[in-house]
N, C-alpha and C. Protein backbone atom coordinates (compact mmCIF):
# COMPACT_ATOMS: atom_id res chain seq x y z
N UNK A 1 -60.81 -49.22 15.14
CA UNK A 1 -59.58 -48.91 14.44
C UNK A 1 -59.75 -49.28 12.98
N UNK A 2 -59.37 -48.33 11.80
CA UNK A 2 -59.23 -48.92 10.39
C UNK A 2 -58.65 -49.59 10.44
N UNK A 3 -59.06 -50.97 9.61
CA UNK A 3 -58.05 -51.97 8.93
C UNK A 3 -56.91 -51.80 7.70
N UNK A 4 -57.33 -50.78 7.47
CA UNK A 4 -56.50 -50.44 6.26
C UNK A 4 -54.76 -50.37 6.59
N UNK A 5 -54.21 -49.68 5.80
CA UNK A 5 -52.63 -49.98 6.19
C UNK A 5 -51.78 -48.58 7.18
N UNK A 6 -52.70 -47.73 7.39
CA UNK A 6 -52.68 -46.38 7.76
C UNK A 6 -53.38 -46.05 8.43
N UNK A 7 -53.09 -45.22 9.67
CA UNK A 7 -53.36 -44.55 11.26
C UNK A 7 -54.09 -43.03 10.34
N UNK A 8 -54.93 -42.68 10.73
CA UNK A 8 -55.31 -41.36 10.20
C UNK A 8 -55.46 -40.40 12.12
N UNK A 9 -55.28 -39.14 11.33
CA UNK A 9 -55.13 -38.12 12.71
C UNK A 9 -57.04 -38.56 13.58
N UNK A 10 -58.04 -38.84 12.69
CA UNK A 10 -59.21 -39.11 13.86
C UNK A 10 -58.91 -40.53 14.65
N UNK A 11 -57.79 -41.29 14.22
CA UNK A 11 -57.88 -42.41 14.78
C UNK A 11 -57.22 -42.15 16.33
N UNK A 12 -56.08 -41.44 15.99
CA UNK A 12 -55.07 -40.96 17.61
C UNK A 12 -55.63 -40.34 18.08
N UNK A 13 -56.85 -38.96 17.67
CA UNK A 13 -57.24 -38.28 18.30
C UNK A 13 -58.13 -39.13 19.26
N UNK A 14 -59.08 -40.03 18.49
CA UNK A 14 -59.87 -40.76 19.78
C UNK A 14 -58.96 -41.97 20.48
N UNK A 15 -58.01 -41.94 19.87
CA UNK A 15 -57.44 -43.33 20.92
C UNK A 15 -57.06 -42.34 22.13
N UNK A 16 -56.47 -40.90 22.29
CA UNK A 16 -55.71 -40.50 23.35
C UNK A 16 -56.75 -39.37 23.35
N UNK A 17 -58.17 -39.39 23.44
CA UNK A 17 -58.59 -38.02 24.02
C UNK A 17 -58.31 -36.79 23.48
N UNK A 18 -57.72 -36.40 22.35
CA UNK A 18 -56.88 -35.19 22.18
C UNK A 18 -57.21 -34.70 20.71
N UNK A 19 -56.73 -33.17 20.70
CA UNK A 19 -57.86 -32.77 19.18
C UNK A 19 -56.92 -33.31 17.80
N UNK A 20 -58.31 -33.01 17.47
CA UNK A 20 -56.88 -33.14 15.96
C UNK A 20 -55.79 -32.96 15.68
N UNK A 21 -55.72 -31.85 15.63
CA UNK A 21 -54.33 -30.86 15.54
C UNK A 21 -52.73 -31.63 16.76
N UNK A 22 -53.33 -31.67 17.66
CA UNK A 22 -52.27 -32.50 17.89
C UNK A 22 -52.21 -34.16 17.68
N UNK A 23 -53.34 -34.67 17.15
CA UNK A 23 -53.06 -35.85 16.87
C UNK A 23 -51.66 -35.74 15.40
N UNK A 24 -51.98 -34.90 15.06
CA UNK A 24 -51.44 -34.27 13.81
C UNK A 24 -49.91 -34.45 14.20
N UNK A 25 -49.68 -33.78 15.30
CA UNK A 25 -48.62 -33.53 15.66
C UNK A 25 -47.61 -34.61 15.83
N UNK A 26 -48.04 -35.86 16.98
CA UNK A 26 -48.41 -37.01 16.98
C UNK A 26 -47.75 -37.61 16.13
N UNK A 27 -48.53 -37.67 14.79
CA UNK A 27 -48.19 -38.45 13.34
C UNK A 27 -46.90 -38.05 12.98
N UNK A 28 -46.69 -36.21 13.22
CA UNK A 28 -45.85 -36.13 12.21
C UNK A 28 -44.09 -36.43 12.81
N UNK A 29 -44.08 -36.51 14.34
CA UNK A 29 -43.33 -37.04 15.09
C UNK A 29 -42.89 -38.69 14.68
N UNK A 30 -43.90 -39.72 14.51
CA UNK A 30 -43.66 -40.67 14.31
C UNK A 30 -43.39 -41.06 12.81
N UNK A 31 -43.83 -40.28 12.02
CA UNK A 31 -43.31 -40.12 10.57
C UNK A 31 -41.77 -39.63 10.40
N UNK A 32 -41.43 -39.10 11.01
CA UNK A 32 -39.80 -38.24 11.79
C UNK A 32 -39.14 -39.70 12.00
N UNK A 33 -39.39 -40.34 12.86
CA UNK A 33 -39.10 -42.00 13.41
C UNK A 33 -38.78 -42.34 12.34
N UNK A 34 -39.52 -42.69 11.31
CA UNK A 34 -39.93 -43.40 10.27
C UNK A 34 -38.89 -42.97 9.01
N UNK A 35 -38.70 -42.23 8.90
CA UNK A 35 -38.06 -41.51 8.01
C UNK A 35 -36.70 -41.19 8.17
N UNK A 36 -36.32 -41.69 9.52
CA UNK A 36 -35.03 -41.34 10.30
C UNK A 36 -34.66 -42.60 10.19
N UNK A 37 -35.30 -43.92 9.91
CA UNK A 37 -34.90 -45.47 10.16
C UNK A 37 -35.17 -45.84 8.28
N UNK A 38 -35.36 -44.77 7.46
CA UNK A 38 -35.12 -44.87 6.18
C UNK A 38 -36.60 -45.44 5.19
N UNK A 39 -37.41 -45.51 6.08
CA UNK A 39 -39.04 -45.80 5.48
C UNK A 39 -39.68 -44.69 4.67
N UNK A 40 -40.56 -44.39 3.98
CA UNK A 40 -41.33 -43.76 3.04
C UNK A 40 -42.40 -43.72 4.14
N UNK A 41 -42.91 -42.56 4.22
CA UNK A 41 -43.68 -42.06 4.68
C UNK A 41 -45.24 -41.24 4.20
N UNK A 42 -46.14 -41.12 4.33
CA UNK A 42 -47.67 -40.29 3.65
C UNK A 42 -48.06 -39.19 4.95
N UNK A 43 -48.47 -37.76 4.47
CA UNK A 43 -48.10 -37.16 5.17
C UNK A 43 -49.92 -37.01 5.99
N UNK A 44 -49.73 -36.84 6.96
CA UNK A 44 -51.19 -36.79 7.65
C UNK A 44 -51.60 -38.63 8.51
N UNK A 45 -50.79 -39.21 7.81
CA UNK A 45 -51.00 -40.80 8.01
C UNK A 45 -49.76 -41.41 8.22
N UNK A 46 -50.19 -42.44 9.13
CA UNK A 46 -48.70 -42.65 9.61
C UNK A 46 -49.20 -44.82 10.01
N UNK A 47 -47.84 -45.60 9.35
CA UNK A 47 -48.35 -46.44 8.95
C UNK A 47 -48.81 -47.61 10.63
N UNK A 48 -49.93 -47.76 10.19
CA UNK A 48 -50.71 -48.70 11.61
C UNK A 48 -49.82 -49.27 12.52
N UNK A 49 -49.08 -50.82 11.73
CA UNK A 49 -47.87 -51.29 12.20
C UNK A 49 -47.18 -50.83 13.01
N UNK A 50 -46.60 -49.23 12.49
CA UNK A 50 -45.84 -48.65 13.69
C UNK A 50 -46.58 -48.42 15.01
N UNK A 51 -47.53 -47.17 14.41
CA UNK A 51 -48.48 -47.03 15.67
C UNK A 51 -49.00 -47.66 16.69
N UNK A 52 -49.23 -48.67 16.45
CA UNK A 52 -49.75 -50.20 17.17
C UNK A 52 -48.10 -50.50 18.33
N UNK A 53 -46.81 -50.75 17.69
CA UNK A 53 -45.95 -50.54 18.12
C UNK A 53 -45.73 -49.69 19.13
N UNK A 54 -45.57 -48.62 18.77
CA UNK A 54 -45.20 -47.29 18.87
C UNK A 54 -45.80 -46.84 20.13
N UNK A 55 -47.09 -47.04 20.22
CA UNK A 55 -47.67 -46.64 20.90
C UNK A 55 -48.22 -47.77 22.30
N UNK A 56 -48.47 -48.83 21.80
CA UNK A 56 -49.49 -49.99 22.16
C UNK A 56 -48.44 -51.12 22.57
N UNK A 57 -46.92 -51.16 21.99
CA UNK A 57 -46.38 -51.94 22.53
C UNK A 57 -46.49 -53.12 21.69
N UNK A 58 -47.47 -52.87 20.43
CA UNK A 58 -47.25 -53.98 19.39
C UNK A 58 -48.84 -54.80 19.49
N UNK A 59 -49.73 -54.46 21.11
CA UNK A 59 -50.61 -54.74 21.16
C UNK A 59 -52.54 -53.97 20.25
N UNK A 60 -52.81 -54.73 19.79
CA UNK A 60 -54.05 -54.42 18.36
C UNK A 60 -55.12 -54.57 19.51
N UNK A 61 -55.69 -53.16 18.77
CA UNK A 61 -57.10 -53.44 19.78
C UNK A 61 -57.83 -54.37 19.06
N UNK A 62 -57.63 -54.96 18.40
CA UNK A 62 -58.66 -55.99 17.55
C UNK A 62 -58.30 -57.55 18.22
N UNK A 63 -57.07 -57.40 19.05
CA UNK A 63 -56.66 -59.18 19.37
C UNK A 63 -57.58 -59.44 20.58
N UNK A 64 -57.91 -60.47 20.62
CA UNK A 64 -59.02 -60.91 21.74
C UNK A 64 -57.84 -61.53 22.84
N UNK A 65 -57.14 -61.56 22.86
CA UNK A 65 -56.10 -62.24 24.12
C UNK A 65 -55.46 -60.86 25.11
């Protein structure tokens, strides 16, 4: 996973098996979220924090516990 502050569409695509294009899709759904709860958003990228959330339940594939 990048450390950086942003989910990019190759990151969802390999976390869930699935092509780009709908990782795409993906993003732009949770950018929708994001934007609906009054956050600033980048389009193609969607910010980690949430995703990790969002998706993972808040759980980082980087935590060793």
């Amino acid at each position: 996973m990048d450390n950086g502050l942003f989910v990019t569409a190759d990151t969802v695509a390999k976390d869930f098996g699935v092509s780009k294009g709908y990782a795409y899709r993906m993003i732009r759904e949770m950018n929708r979220e994001l934007k609906a709860q009054g956050y600033l958003t980048v389009a193609g990228r969607v910010s980690k924090k949430y995703y990790l959330e969002r998706i993972y339940g808040g759980y980082d594939s980087d935590d060793k516990g």
